Amino acid sequence: YPHLKIFLHSCGSVNDLIEEFIGCGVDVMNPIQPLCDHMDSAALKERYGDRVTFHGAIDIQQAINGSMDEVKNEVGRRIQALARGGGYILSAANHIQRNAPVENVIAMFRFAKELGKYPL
């Protein structure tokens, strides 16, 4: 089934495994946890971005619980690092927790719409 896409969920610092995942046929990597060691968004895009789509990367541990400015800066940072040339699906880096302010979650999507327009 060559038209099927393989979406892999693997939490944590998986940078050392991404090459293997791609070699196994993974098309989409999730969640891209930005606070984990060796998971710098720009470096991941530079190294793998022409071969895999990134899904996630919006920090839910600090930024989504912070101020509106922190949410906006987080969304902008991830779009700038991962969206150039395509290959990025903006989403939270993992499940949004119940203590996350609802207004911040809504703002994440509003900022994504505002900041994620092509051309970047």
GROMACS .gro file of N, CA and C in nm:
model
  360
    1TYR      N    1   0.083  -0.118   0.000
    1TYR     CA    2   0.000   0.000   0.000
    1TYR      C    3   0.087   0.124   0.000
    2PRO      N    4   0.143   0.159  -0.111
    2PRO     CA    5   0.236   0.272  -0.115
    2PRO      C    6   0.171   0.407  -0.085
    3HIS      N    7   0.039   0.416  -0.090
    3HIS     CA    8  -0.028   0.543  -0.064
    3HIS      C    9  -0.050   0.568   0.085
    4LEU      N   10  -0.025   0.468   0.170
    4LEU     CA   11  -0.042   0.484   0.314
    4LEU      C   12   0.076   0.558   0.374
    5LYS      N   13   0.048   0.634   0.478
    5LYS     CA   14   0.153   0.706   0.551
    5LYS      C   15   0.167   0.645   0.689
    6ILE      N   16   0.288   0.636   0.737
    6ILE     CA   17   0.315   0.580   0.869
    6ILE      C   18   0.342   0.695   0.965
    7PHE      N   19   0.261   0.701   1.071
    7PHE     CA   20   0.267   0.805   1.173
    7PHE      C   21   0.319   0.738   1.300
    8LEU      N   22   0.434   0.783   1.350
    8LEU     CA   23   0.495   0.721   1.467
    8LEU      C   24   0.489   0.814   1.586
    9HIS      N   25   0.439   0.763   1.698
    9HIS     CA   26   0.442   0.836   1.825
    9HIS      C   27   0.553   0.777   1.909
   10SER      N   28   0.650   0.861   1.943
   10SER     CA   29   0.760   0.817   2.027
   10SER      C   30   0.804   0.936   2.112
   11CYS      N   31   0.773   0.931   2.239
   11CYS     CA   32   0.801   1.041   2.332
   11CYS      C   33   0.949   1.050   2.366
   12GLY      N   34   0.986   1.169   2.411
   12GLY     CA   35   1.118   1.190   2.469
   12GLY      C   36   1.225   1.228   2.368
   13SER      N   37   1.347   1.208   2.408
   13SER     CA   38   1.464   1.243   2.328
   13SER      C   39   1.495   1.129   2.231
   14VAL      N   40   1.438   1.137   2.113
   14VAL     CA   41   1.453   1.028   2.015
   14VAL      C   42   1.538   1.068   1.895
   15ASN      N   43   1.610   1.177   1.906
   15ASN     CA   44   1.691   1.224   1.794
   15ASN      C   45   1.783   1.115   1.739
   16ASP      N   46   1.842   1.039   1.827
   16ASP     CA   47   1.934   0.933   1.782
   16ASP      C   48   1.863   0.819   1.710
   17LEU      N   49   1.732   0.814   1.717
   17LEU     CA   50   1.655   0.706   1.653
   17LEU      C   51   1.583   0.750   1.526
   18ILE      N   52   1.576   0.879   1.501
   18ILE     CA   53   1.496   0.929   1.388
   18ILE      C   54   1.544   0.873   1.256
   19GLU      N   55   1.673   0.865   1.237
   19GLU     CA   56   1.727   0.809   1.112
   19GLU      C   57   1.677   0.666   1.092
   20GLU      N   58   1.676   0.588   1.198
   20GLU     CA   59   1.626   0.450   1.192
   20GLU      C   60   1.476   0.448   1.162
   21PHE      N   61   1.402   0.537   1.227
   21PHE     CA   62   1.257   0.544   1.203
   21PHE      C   63   1.229   0.573   1.056
   22ILE      N   64   1.301   0.669   1.000
   22ILE     CA   65   1.284   0.704   0.858
   22ILE      C   66   1.319   0.584   0.771
   23GLY      N   67   1.426   0.516   0.806
   23GLY     CA   68   1.467   0.397   0.732
   23GLY      C   69   1.363   0.285   0.735
   24CYS      N   70   1.283   0.282   0.840
   24CYS     CA   71   1.175   0.183   0.853
   24CYS      C   72   1.048   0.227   0.781
   25GLY      N   73   1.049   0.346   0.723
   25GLY     CA   74   0.934   0.393   0.647
   25GLY      C   75   0.844   0.493   0.718
   26VAL      N   76   0.885   0.544   0.832
   26VAL     CA   77   0.804   0.643   0.903
   26VAL      C   78   0.796   0.771   0.820
   27ASP      N   79   0.673   0.821   0.805
   27ASP     CA   80   0.649   0.944   0.729
   27ASP      C   81   0.626   1.064   0.819
   28VAL      N   82   0.566   1.041   0.936
   28VAL     CA   83   0.531   1.150   1.028
   28VAL      C   84   0.581   1.114   1.167
   29MET      N   85   0.658   1.207   1.227
   29MET     CA   86   0.711   1.190   1.363
   29MET      C   87   0.630   1.273   1.461
   30ASN      N   88   0.586   1.210   1.569
   30ASN     CA   89   0.511   1.276   1.673
   30ASN      C   90   0.569   1.230   1.806
   31PRO      N   91   0.582   1.310   1.908
   31PRO     CA   92   0.528   1.443   1.926
   31PRO      C   93   0.628   1.556   1.909
   32ILE      N   94   0.757   1.530   1.899
   32ILE     CA   95   0.862   1.632   1.896
   32ILE      C   96   0.852   1.717   2.023
   33GLN      N   97   0.904   1.664   2.131
   33GLN     CA   98   0.898   1.732   2.261
   33GLN      C   99   1.016   1.829   2.274
   34PRO      N  100   0.989   1.959   2.265
   34PRO     CA  101   1.096   2.059   2.254
   34PRO      C  102   1.183   2.074   2.378
   35LEU      N  103   1.137   2.033   2.495
   35LEU     CA  104   1.217   2.049   2.617
   35LEU      C  105   1.308   1.930   2.645
   36CYS      N  106   1.296   1.826   2.566
   36CYS     CA  107   1.383   1.709   2.583
   36CYS      C  108   1.521   1.737   2.523
   37ASP      N  109   1.622   1.673   2.578
   37ASP     CA  110   1.758   1.687   2.526
   37ASP      C  111   1.764   1.647   2.379
   38HIS      N  112   1.840   1.721   2.302
   38HIS     CA  113   1.870   1.691   2.162
   38HIS      C  114   1.746   1.696   2.072
   39MET      N  115   1.644   1.772   2.112
   39MET     CA  116   1.522   1.780   2.031
   39MET      C  117   1.496   1.924   1.985
   40ASP      N  118   1.604   1.995   1.953
   40ASP     CA  119   1.594   2.131   1.902
   40ASP      C  120   1.520   2.130   1.768
   41SER      N  121   1.412   2.205   1.760
   41SER     CA  122   1.327   2.202   1.641
   41SER      C  123   1.402   2.239   1.513
   42ALA      N  124   1.478   2.346   1.517
   42ALA     CA  125   1.550   2.390   1.396
   42ALA      C  126   1.652   2.285   1.352
   43ALA      N  127   1.722   2.226   1.447
   43ALA     CA  128   1.821   2.123   1.413
   43ALA      C  129   1.754   1.999   1.354
   44LEU      N  130   1.640   1.960   1.410
   44LEU     CA  131   1.566   1.846   1.355
   44LEU      C  132   1.520   1.873   1.212
   45LYS      N  133   1.468   1.992   1.190
   45LYS     CA  134   1.421   2.029   1.055
   45LYS      C  135   1.537   2.026   0.957
   46GLU      N  136   1.650   2.082   0.999
   46GLU     CA  137   1.768   2.086   0.912
   46GLU      C  138   1.816   1.945   0.876
   47ARG      N  139   1.818   1.858   0.974
   47ARG     CA  140   1.873   1.724   0.953
   47ARG      C  141   1.776   1.629   0.883
   48TYR      N  142   1.647   1.637   0.916
   48TYR     CA  143   1.551   1.536   0.868
   48TYR      C  144   1.433   1.593   0.789
   49GLY      N  145   1.420   1.723   0.786
   49GLY     CA  146   1.298   1.785   0.734
   49GLY      C  147   1.264   1.758   0.589
   50ASP      N  148   1.359   1.714   0.511
   50ASP     CA  149   1.328   1.681   0.372
   50ASP      C  150   1.281   1.537   0.357
   51ARG      N  151   1.280   1.462   0.469
   51ARG     CA  152   1.244   1.320   0.462
   51ARG      C  153   1.130   1.277   0.554
   52VAL      N  154   1.091   1.365   0.645
   52VAL     CA  155   0.985   1.329   0.740
   52VAL      C  156   0.905   1.454   0.775
   53THR      N  157   0.779   1.435   0.805
   53THR     CA  158   0.692   1.543   0.852
   53THR      C  159   0.692   1.541   1.004
   54PHE      N  160   0.700   1.660   1.063
   54PHE     CA  161   0.697   1.672   1.208
   54PHE      C  162   0.558   1.711   1.254
   55HIS      N  163   0.512   1.648   1.361
   55HIS     CA  164   0.380   1.673   1.417
   55HIS      C  165   0.396   1.702   1.566
   56GLY      N  166   0.348   1.816   1.610
   56GLY     CA  167   0.356   1.850   1.752
   56GLY      C  168   0.447   1.968   1.776
   57ALA      N  169   0.533   1.957   1.877
   57ALA     CA  170   0.639   2.051   1.912
   57ALA      C  171   0.596   2.171   1.996
   58ILE      N  172   0.468   2.196   2.013
   58ILE     CA  173   0.427   2.307   2.100
   58ILE      C  174   0.439   2.260   2.245
   59ASP      N  175   0.523   2.326   2.320
   59ASP     CA  176   0.552   2.289   2.458
   59ASP      C  177   0.428   2.299   2.547
   60ILE      N  178   0.392   2.187   2.608
   60ILE     CA  179   0.276   2.185   2.698
   60ILE      C  180   0.318   2.190   2.845
   61GLN      N  181   0.447   2.180   2.871
   61GLN     CA  182   0.493   2.178   3.009
   61GLN      C  183   0.507   2.319   3.067
   62GLN      N  184   0.550   2.413   2.986
   62GLN     CA  185   0.571   2.549   3.034
   62GLN      C  186   0.492   2.651   2.953
   63ALA      N  187   0.515   2.657   2.824
   63ALA     CA  188   0.458   2.764   2.741
   63ALA      C  189   0.305   2.765   2.742
   64ILE      N  190   0.243   2.650   2.727
   64ILE     CA  191   0.096   2.648   2.718
   64ILE      C  192   0.032   2.690   2.851
   65ASN      N  193   0.106   2.682   2.959
   65ASN     CA  194   0.057   2.724   3.090
   65ASN      C  195   0.102   2.866   3.125
   66GLY      N  196   0.174   2.930   3.036
   66GLY     CA  197   0.228   3.063   3.064
   66GLY      C  198   0.136   3.175   3.020
   67SER      N  199   0.196   3.289   2.998
   67SER     CA  200   0.122   3.408   2.955
   67SER      C  201   0.086   3.397   2.807
   68MET      N  202   0.000   3.485   2.761
   68MET     CA  203  -0.035   3.488   2.618
   68MET      C  204   0.090   3.512   2.534
   69ASP      N  205   0.179   3.600   2.582
   69ASP     CA  206   0.303   3.625   2.509
   69ASP      C  207   0.388   3.499   2.498
   70GLU      N  208   0.391   3.419   2.605
   70GLU     CA  209   0.468   3.295   2.600
   70GLU      C  210   0.406   3.196   2.501
   71VAL      N  211   0.275   3.189   2.497
   71VAL     CA  212   0.208   3.101   2.401
   71VAL      C  213   0.238   3.148   2.259
   72LYS      N  214   0.224   3.277   2.236
   72LYS     CA  215   0.249   3.331   2.101
   72LYS      C  216   0.394   3.310   2.059
   73ASN      N  217   0.487   3.335   2.151
   73ASN     CA  218   0.629   3.315   2.119
   73ASN      C  219   0.660   3.169   2.089
   74GLU      N  220   0.599   3.079   2.164
   74GLU     CA  221   0.619   2.935   2.141
   74GLU      C  222   0.568   2.895   2.003
   75VAL      N  223   0.448   2.937   1.970
   75VAL     CA  224   0.392   2.903   1.839
   75VAL      C  225   0.479   2.961   1.727
   76GLY      N  226   0.518   3.086   1.741
   76GLY     CA  227   0.602   3.149   1.640
   76GLY      C  228   0.737   3.082   1.625
   77ARG      N  229   0.797   3.044   1.737
   77ARG     CA  230   0.927   2.976   1.735
   77ARG      C  231   0.919   2.843   1.661
   78ARG      N  232   0.815   2.766   1.688
   78ARG     CA  233   0.801   2.634   1.624
   78ARG      C  234   0.768   2.648   1.475
   79ILE      N  235   0.685   2.744   1.440
   79ILE     CA  236   0.655   2.766   1.299
   79ILE      C  237   0.781   2.805   1.224
   80GLN      N  238   0.858   2.898   1.279
   80GLN     CA  239   0.982   2.941   1.214
   80GLN      C  240   1.081   2.826   1.199
   81ALA      N  241   1.088   2.741   1.300
   81ALA     CA  242   1.185   2.631   1.297
   81ALA      C  243   1.142   2.515   1.209
   82LEU      N  244   1.012   2.485   1.204
   82LEU     CA  245   0.968   2.360   1.142
   82LEU      C  246   0.884   2.373   1.015
   83ALA      N  247   0.824   2.488   0.991
   83ALA     CA  248   0.726   2.497   0.882
   83ALA      C  249   0.782   2.539   0.747
   84ARG      N  250   0.899   2.595   0.745
   84ARG     CA  251   0.953   2.641   0.616
   84ARG      C  252   0.963   2.525   0.518
   85GLY      N  253   0.907   2.544   0.400
   85GLY     CA  254   0.910   2.440   0.299
   85GLY      C  255   0.808   2.330   0.319
   86GLY      N  256   0.722   2.346   0.420
   86GLY     CA  257   0.621   2.244   0.449
   86GLY      C  258   0.676   2.137   0.541
   87GLY      N  259   0.595   2.037   0.566
   87GLY     CA  260   0.639   1.926   0.648
   87GLY      C  261   0.622   1.946   0.796
   88TYR      N  262   0.528   2.034   0.836
   88TYR     CA  263   0.502   2.053   0.978
   88TYR      C  264   0.352   2.058   1.002
   89ILE      N  265   0.307   1.978   1.100
   89ILE     CA  266   0.168   1.981   1.145
   89ILE      C  267   0.172   2.035   1.287
   90LEU      N  268   0.127   2.158   1.304
   90LEU     CA  269   0.133   2.222   1.434
   90LEU      C  270   0.033   2.158   1.529
   91SER      N  271   0.083   2.122   1.646
   91SER     CA  272   0.002   2.059   1.749
   91SER      C  273   0.078   2.065   1.879
   92ALA      N  274   0.008   2.037   1.988
   92ALA     CA  275   0.075   2.026   2.116
   92ALA      C  276   0.174   1.910   2.111
   93ALA      N  277   0.281   1.921   2.190
   93ALA     CA  278   0.384   1.817   2.192
   93ALA      C  279   0.335   1.687   2.254
   94ASN      N  280   0.224   1.692   2.322
   94ASN     CA  281   0.164   1.573   2.379
   94ASN      C  282   0.022   1.609   2.420
   95HIS      N  283  -0.041   1.525   2.498
   95HIS     CA  284  -0.179   1.553   2.539
   95HIS      C  285  -0.183   1.680   2.623
   96ILE      N  286  -0.274   1.768   2.589
   96ILE     CA  287  -0.292   1.889   2.668
   96ILE      C  288  -0.355   1.847   2.802
   97GLN      N  289  -0.292   1.888   2.910
   97GLN     CA  290  -0.336   1.848   3.043
   97GLN      C  291  -0.453   1.933   3.091
   98ARG      N  292  -0.527   1.881   3.185
   98ARG     CA  293  -0.647   1.949   3.233
   98ARG      C  294  -0.617   2.080   3.304
   99ASN      N  295  -0.495   2.100   3.350
   99ASN     CA  296  -0.461   2.227   3.416
   99ASN      C  297  -0.421   2.337   3.318
  100ALA      N  298  -0.414   2.305   3.189
  100ALA     CA  299  -0.381   2.407   3.089
  100ALA      C  300  -0.498   2.504   3.075
  101PRO      N  301  -0.472   2.634   3.083
  101PRO     CA  302  -0.580   2.731   3.067
  101PRO      C  303  -0.645   2.718   2.929
  102VAL      N  304  -0.775   2.706   2.928
  102VAL     CA  305  -0.848   2.690   2.802
  102VAL      C  306  -0.818   2.804   2.707
  103GLU      N  307  -0.811   2.926   2.760
  103GLU     CA  308  -0.784   3.042   2.674
  103GLU      C  309  -0.647   3.032   2.608
  104ASN      N  310  -0.551   2.967   2.673
  104ASN     CA  311  -0.419   2.949   2.613
  104ASN      C  312  -0.423   2.846   2.500
  105VAL      N  313  -0.501   2.742   2.519
  105VAL     CA  314  -0.515   2.640   2.415
  105VAL      C  315  -0.582   2.702   2.291
  106ILE      N  316  -0.686   2.777   2.313
  106ILE     CA  317  -0.753   2.845   2.201
  106ILE      C  318  -0.657   2.942   2.135
  107ALA      N  319  -0.579   3.014   2.215
  107ALA     CA  320  -0.483   3.109   2.161
  107ALA      C  321  -0.376   3.039   2.077
  108MET      N  322  -0.336   2.919   2.118
  108MET     CA  323  -0.237   2.844   2.040
  108MET      C  324  -0.285   2.829   1.895
  109PHE      N  325  -0.411   2.792   1.877
  109PHE     CA  326  -0.464   2.775   1.742
  109PHE      C  327  -0.483   2.909   1.671
  110ARG      N  328  -0.523   3.011   1.746
  110ARG     CA  329  -0.539   3.145   1.686
  110ARG      C  330  -0.404   3.197   1.639
  111PHE      N  331  -0.300   3.182   1.721
  111PHE     CA  332  -0.166   3.226   1.682
  111PHE      C  333  -0.113   3.143   1.566
  112ALA      N  334  -0.144   3.015   1.563
  112ALA     CA  335  -0.102   2.930   1.451
  112ALA      C  336  -0.162   2.981   1.320
  113LYS      N  337  -0.288   3.017   1.325
  113LYS     CA  338  -0.354   3.070   1.204
  113LYS      C  339  -0.294   3.203   1.164
  114GLU      N  340  -0.264   3.286   1.262
  114GLU     CA  341  -0.207   3.419   1.235
  114GLU      C  342  -0.063   3.411   1.186
  115LEU      N  343   0.019   3.330   1.249
  115LEU     CA  344   0.163   3.327   1.221
  115LEU      C  345   0.204   3.223   1.117
  116GLY      N  346   0.115   3.128   1.089
  116GLY     CA  347   0.154   3.017   1.003
  116GLY      C  348   0.112   3.030   0.858
  117LYS      N  349   0.090   3.150   0.813
  117LYS     CA  350   0.050   3.172   0.673
  117LYS      C  351   0.174   3.173   0.582
  118TYR      N  352   0.158   3.103   0.472
  118TYR     CA  353   0.266   3.099   0.373
  118TYR      C  354   0.250   3.216   0.276
  119PRO      N  355   0.359   3.273   0.228
  119PRO     CA  356   0.497   3.238   0.259
  119PRO      C  357   0.535   3.289   0.398
  120LEU      N  358   0.620   3.212   0.465
  120LEU     CA  359   0.663   3.249   0.600
  120LEU      C  360   0.768   3.357   0.593
   0.00000   0.00000   0.00000
